[in-house]
Coordinates of C-alpha atoms and ligand atoms in Angstrom, one line a residue:
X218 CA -10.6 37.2 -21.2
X219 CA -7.3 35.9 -20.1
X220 CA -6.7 32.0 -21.2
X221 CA -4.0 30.6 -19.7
X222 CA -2.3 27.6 -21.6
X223 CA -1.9 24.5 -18.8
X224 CA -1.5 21.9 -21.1
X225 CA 1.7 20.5 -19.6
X226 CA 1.7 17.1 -21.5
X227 CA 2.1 14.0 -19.5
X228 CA 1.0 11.6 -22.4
X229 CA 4.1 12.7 -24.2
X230 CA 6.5 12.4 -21.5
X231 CA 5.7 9.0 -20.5
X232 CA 5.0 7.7 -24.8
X233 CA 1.3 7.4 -24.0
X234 CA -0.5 9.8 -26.4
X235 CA -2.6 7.4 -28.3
X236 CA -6.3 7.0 -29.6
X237 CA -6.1 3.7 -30.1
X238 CA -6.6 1.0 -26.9
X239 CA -2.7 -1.3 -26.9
X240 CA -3.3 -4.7 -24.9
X241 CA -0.8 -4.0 -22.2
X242 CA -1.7 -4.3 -19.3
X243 CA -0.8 -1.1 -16.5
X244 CA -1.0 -0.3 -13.0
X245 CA -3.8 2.0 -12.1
X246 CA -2.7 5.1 -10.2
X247 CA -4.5 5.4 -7.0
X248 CA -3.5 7.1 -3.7
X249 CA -4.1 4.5 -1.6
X250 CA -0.9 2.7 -3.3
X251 CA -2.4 -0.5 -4.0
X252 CA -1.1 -2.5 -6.9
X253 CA -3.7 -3.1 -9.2
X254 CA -3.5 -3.3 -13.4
X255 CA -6.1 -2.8 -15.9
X256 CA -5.7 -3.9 -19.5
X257 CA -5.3 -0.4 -20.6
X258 CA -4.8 2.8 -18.5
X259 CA -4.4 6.0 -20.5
X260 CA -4.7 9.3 -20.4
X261 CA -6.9 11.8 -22.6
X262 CA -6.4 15.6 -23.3
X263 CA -9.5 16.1 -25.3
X264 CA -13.0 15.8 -25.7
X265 CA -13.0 14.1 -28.8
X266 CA -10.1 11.8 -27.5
X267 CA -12.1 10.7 -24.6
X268 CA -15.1 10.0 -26.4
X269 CA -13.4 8.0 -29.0
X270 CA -11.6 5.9 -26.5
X271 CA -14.6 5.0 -24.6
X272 CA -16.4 4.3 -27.9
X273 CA -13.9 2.2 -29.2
X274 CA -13.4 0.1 -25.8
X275 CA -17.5 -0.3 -25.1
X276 CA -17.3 -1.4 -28.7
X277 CA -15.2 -4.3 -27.8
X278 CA -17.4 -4.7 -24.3
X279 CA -14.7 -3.9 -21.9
X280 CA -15.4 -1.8 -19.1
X281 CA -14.5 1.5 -18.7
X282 CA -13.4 3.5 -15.5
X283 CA -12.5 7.2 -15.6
X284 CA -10.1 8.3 -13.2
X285 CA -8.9 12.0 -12.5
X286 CA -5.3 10.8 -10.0
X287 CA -7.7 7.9 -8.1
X288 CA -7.7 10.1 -4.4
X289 CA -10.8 8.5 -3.2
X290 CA -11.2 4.8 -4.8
X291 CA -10.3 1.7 -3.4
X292 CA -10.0 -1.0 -6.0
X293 CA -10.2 -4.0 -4.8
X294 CA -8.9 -6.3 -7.7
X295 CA -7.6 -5.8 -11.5
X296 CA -9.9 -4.4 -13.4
X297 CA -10.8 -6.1 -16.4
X298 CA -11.0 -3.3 -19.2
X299 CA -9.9 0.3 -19.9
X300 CA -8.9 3.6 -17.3
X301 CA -8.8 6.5 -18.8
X302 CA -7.2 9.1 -17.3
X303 CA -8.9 12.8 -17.3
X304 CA -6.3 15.0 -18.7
X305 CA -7.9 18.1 -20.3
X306 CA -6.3 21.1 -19.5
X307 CA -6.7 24.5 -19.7
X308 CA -8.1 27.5 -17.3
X309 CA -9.7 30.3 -18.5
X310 CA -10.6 33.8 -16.6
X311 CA -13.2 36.2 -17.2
X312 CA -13.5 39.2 -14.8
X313 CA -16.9 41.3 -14.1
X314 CA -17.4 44.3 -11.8
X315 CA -18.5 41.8 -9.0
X316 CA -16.6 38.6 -9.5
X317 CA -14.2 36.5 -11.4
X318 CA -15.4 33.9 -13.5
X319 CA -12.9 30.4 -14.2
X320 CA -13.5 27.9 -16.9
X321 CA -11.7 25.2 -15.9
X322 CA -10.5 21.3 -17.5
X323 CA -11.2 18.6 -15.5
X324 CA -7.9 17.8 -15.7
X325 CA -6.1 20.7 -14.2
X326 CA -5.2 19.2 -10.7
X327 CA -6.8 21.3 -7.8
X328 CA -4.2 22.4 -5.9
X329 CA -2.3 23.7 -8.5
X330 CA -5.3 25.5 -9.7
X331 CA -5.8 27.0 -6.2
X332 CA -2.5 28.9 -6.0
X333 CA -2.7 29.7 -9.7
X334 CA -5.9 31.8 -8.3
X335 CA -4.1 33.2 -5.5
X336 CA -0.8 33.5 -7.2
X337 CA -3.7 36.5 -9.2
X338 CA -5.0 38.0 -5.9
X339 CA -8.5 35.5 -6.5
X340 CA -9.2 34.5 -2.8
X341 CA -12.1 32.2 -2.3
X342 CA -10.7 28.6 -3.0
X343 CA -7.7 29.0 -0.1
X344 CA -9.6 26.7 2.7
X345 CA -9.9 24.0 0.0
X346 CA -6.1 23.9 -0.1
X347 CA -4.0 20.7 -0.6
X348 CA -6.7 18.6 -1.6
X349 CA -5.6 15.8 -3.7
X350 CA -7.1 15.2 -7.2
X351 CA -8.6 16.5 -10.5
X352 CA -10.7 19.4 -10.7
X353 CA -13.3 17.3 -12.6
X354 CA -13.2 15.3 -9.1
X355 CA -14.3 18.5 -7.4
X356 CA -18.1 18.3 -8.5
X357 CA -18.5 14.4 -7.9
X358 CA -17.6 14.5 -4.3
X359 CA -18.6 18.3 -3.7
X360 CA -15.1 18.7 -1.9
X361 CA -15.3 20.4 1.5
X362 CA -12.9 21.3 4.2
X363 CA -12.5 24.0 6.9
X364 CA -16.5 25.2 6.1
X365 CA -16.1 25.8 2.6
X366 CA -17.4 23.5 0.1
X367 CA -17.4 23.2 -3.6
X368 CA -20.7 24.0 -4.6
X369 CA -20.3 27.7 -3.0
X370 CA -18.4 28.9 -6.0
X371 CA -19.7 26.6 -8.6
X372 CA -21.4 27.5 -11.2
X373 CA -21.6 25.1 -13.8
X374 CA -20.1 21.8 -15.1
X375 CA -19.7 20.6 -18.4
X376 CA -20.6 16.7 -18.8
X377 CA -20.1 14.4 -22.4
X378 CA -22.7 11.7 -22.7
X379 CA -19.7 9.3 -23.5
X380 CA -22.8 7.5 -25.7
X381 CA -23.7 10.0 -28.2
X382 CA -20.9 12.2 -27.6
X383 CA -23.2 14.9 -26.6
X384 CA -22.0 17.6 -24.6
X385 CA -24.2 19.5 -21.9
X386 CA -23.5 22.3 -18.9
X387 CA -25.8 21.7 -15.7
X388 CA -26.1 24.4 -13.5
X389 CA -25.4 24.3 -9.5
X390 CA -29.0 23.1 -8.7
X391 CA -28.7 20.7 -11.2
X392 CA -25.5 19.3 -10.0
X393 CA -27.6 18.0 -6.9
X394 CA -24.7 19.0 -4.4
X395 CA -25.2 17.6 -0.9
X396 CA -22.4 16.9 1.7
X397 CA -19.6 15.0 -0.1
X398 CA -22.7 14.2 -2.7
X399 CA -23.7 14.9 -6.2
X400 CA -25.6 14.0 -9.2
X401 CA -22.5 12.4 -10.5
X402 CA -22.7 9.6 -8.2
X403 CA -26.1 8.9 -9.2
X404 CA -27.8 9.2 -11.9
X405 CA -24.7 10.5 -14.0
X406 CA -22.3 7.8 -12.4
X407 CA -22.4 5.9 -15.9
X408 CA -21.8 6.7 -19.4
X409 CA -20.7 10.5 -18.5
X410 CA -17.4 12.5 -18.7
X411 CA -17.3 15.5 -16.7
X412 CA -14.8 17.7 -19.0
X413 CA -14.8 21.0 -17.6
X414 CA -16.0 23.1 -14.5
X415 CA -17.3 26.6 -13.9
X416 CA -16.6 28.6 -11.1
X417 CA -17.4 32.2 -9.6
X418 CA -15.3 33.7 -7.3
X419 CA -16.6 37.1 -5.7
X420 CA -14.7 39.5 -5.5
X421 CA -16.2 40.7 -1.6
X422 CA -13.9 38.2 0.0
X423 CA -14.6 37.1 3.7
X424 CA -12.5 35.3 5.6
X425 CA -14.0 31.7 6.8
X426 CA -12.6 31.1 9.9
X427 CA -15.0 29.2 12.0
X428 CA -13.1 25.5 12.0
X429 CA -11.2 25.6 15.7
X430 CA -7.8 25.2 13.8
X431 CA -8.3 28.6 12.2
X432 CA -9.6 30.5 14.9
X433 CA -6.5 31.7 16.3
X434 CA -6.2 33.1 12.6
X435 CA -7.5 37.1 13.5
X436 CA -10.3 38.0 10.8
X437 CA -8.9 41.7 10.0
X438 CA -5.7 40.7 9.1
X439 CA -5.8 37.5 7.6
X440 CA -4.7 37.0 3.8
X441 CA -6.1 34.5 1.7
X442 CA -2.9 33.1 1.4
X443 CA -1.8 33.2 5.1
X444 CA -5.3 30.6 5.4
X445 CA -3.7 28.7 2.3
X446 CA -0.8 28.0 4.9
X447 CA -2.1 27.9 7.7
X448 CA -4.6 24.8 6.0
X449 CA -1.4 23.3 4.4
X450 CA 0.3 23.0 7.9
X451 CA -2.5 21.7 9.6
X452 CA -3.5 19.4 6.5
X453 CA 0.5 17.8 6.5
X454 CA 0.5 17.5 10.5
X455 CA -2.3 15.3 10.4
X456 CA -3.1 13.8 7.1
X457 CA 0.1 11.2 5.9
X458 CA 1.2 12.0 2.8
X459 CA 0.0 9.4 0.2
X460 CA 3.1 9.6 -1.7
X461 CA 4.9 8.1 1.4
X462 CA 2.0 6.7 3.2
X463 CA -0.8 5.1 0.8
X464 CA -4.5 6.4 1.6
X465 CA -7.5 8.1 0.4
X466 CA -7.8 10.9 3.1
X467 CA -11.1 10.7 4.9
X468 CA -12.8 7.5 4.0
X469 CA -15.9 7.2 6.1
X470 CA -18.5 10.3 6.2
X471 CA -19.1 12.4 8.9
X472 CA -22.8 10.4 10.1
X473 CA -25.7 13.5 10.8
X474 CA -27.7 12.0 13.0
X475 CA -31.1 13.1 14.9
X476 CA -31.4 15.1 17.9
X477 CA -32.9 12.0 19.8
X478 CA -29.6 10.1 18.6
X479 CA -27.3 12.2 19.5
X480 CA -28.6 13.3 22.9
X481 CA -28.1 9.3 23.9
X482 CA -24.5 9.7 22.8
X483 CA -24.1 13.2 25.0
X484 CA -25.0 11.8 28.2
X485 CA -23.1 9.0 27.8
X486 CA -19.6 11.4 26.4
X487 CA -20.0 15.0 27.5
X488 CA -17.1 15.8 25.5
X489 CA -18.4 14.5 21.9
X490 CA -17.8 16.5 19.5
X491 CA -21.5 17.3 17.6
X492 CA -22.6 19.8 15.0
X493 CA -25.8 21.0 14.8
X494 CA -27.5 21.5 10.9
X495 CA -30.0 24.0 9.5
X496 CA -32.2 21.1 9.5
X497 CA -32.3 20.5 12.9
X498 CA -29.8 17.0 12.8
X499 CA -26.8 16.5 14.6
X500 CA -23.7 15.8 12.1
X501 CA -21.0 13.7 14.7
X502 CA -17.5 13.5 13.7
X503 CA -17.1 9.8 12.4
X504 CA -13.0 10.1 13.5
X505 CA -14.1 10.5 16.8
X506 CA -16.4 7.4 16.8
X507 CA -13.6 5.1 15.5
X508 CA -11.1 6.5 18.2
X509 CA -13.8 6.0 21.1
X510 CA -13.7 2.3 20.1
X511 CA -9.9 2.0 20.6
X512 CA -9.0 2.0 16.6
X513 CA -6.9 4.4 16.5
X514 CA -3.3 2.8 15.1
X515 CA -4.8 -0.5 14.7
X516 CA -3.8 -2.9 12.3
X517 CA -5.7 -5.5 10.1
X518 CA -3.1 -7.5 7.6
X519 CA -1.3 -4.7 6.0
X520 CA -4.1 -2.2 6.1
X521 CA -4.2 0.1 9.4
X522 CA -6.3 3.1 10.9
X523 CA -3.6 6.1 10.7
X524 CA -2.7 6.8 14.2
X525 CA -2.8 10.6 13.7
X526 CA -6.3 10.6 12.3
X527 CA -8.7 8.0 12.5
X528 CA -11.3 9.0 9.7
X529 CA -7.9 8.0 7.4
X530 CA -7.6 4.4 6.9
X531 CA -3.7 3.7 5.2
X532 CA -1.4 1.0 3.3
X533 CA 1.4 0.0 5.4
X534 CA 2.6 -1.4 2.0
X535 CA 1.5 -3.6 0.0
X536 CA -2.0 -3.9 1.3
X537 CA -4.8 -5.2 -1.4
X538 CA -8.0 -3.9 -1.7
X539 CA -9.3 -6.4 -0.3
X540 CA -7.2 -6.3 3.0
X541 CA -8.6 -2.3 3.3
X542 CA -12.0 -3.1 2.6
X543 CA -12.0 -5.5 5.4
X544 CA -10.6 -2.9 8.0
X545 CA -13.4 -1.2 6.9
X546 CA -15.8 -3.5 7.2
X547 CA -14.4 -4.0 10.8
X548 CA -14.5 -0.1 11.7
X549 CA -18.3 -0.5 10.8
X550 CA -19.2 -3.2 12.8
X551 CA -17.6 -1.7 16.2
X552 CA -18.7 2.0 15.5
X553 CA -22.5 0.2 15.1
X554 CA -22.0 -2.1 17.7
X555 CA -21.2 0.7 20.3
X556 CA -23.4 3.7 18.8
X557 CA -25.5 1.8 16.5
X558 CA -24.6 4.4 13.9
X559 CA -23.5 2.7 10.2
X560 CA -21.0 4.7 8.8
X561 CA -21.3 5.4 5.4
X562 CA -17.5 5.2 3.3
X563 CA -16.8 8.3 1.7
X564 CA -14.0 6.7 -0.5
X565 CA -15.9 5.1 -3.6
X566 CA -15.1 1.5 -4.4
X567 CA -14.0 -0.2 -7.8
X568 CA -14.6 -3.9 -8.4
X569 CA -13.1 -5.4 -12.0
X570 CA -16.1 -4.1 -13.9
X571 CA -16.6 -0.6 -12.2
X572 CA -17.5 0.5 -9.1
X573 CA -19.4 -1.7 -6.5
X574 CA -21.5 -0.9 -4.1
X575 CA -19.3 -0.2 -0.9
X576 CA -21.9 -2.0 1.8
X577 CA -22.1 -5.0 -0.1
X578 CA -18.2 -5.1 -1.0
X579 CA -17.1 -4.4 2.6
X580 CA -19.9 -6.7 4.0
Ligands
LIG147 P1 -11.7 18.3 12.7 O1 -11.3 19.8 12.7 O2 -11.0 17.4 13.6 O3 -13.3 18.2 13.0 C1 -13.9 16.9 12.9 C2 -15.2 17.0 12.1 O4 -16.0 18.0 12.7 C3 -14.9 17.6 10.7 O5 -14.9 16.5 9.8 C4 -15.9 18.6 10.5 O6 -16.9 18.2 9.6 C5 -16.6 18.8 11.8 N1 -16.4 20.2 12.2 C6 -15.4 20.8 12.9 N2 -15.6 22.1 13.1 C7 -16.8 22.4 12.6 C8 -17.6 23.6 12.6 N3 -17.1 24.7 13.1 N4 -18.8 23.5 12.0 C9 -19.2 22.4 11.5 N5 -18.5 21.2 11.5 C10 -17.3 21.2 12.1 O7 -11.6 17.8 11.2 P2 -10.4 17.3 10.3 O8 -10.6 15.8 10.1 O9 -9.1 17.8 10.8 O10 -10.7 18.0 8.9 C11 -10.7 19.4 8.8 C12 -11.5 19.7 7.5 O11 -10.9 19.1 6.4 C13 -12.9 19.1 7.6 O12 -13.8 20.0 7.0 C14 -12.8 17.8 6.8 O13 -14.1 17.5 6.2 C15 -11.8 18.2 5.8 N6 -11.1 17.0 5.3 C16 -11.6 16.2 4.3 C17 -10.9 15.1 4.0 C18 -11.5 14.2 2.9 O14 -10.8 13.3 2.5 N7 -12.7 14.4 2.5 C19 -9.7 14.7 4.6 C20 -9.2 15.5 5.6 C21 -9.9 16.7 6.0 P3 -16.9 18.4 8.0 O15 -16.1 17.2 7.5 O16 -18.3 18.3 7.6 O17 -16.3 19.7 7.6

């Protein structure tokens, strides 16, 4: 077994390695650049750390919200309690005749641990490249791009009943996986720590080439790593970077409608793109909506729909929660009004107890 030693302490570098909660108040990290403090933000780098953080600040009744780098939240006010910031390291390899096997801590940050895997000739994860956030994200929002998705390679993750301090594994059919969906947004969305995440990577590597962007990519040929670059590019010619341009990537869902649906929207646009699903439903690409009703580049306040990508809604700086949840809201309406199709956010919201319930924040 190779272990491979991550740890690469932030807590120390910035004087935050502490088990005990300090009233000061600190701005929450989140990609969308919004300013927002909670009374205490820190960051944990173990099991027992995390456990005895939330223990001691549900012990004083202040909310707790865990965070891996806060890629797909919108938080719409100060938050009136404790972040805790997933920072358990650490990447372990197994190999077997057939595959490799990771062990990973949640709070390895994912892109770094996909070229750590192709930096070691272990292809699988390269399509899933630049993808902001924390591993321990991974699971909750069953990551996807380019037709991979997480829950292909998963194998297990590791959860702490923040409660009892119990720690349990679930299995891939137990994480629920659906598209951008999981158990973690449901039934584990309270009281529960994922702390590490189990992956298999086969060694009989395939190419996945079947997005139009990596078509022109020629299947015999192709290294995992020429995808990894080809993704990057693609990724940093239409996505704005969130360290210059504040946003959450993708933040409605893709709708997948029915066939009756979707055939009203064909004759009316020949040209829509539409996906057809094992199950028979339609899944429409809910960029394309927003841009058939004109939003593309358009501005609410200081929130606007990125004019290279509609599905990505940005900060023009200093835009509040508030001010993006009411684009949204806005994008909702029209993309109902002229399809009658609701999109759904993708991005999760956070009110100043926890998270809310995006319909009825943005409604
Ligand atoms: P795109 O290529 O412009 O395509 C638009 C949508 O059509 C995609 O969202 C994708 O759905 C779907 N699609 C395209 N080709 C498909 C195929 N061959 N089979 C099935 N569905 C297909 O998309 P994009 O916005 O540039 O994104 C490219 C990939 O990166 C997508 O997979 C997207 O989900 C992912 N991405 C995710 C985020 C995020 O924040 N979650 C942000 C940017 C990009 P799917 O989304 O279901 O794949």
């Amino acid at each position: 077994m190779q272990v491979i030693d991550s740890t690469e302490n932030d807590a120390n570098k910035i004087g935050l390695n502490k088990t005990t909660l300090e009233d000061v108040a600190l701005e929450i990290p989140n990609t969308f650049g919004i300013h927002v403090n909670a009374q205490h933000v820190l960051p944990v780098h173990t099991e027992s750390e995390l456990v005895t953080l939330w223990q001691q600040a549900t012990a004083k009744n202040q909310p707790v919200l865990m965070l891996g780098s806060g890629s797909n939240v919108l938080i719409l006010e100060n938050f009136a309690g404790t972040v805790l910031l997933n920072r358990i390291r650490g990447i372990q390899i197994t190999e077997s005749a057939d595959a490799w096997h990771l062990h990973i801590g949640a709070g390895e940050v994912w892109n770094d641990l996909v070229n750590f895997c192709l930096d070691r000739h272990i292809p699988g994860l390269e399509n899933l490249a630049l993808i902001p956030g924390r591993v321990g994200s991974a699971p909750v929002q069953n990551i996807g791009a380019y037709g991979v998705e997480l829950e292909q390679f998963c194998k297990y993750v590791d959860v702490i009943q923040l409660k009892t301090g119990e720690k349990f594994r679930l299995n891939k059919t137990q994480c629920k996986f659906g598209f951008r969906e999981s158990i973690f947004k449901h039934e584990l969305r309270e009281h529960h720590a994922i702390v590490a995440v189990g992956l298999c990577l086969k060694k009989a590597w395939q190419p996945i080439l079947n997005y139009g962007d990596l078509k022109h990519l020629d299947p015999q040929q192709v290294t995992p790593r020429q995808i990894y670059n080809a993704v990057c590019t693609i990724r940093r010619s239409k996505l704005p970077d969130p360290a210059v341009l504040g946003n959450a990537g993708s933040f409605f869902k893709n709708p997948i409608i029915n066939s009756t649906e979707a055939d009203n929207i064909l004759q009316s646009y020949l040209n829509a793109p539409h996906h057809p699903q094992s199950d028979g439903r339609i899944k429409v690409a809910a960029g394309w909506l927003i841009e058939q009703c004109g939003l593309k580049g358009f501005k609410l306040g200081n929130a606007a729909v990125c004019d290279h990508h509609a599905l990505v809604l940005i900060n023009n700086g200093n835009a509040s929660g508030r001010e993006i949840a009411a684009l949204a809201n806005h994008i909702r309406q029209q993309v109902a009004n002229r399809f009658a199709i609701w999109l759904e956010p993708e991005v999760r919201f956070v009110g100043k107890c926890g998270e809310v319930d995006a319909f009825t924040a943005i409604s």
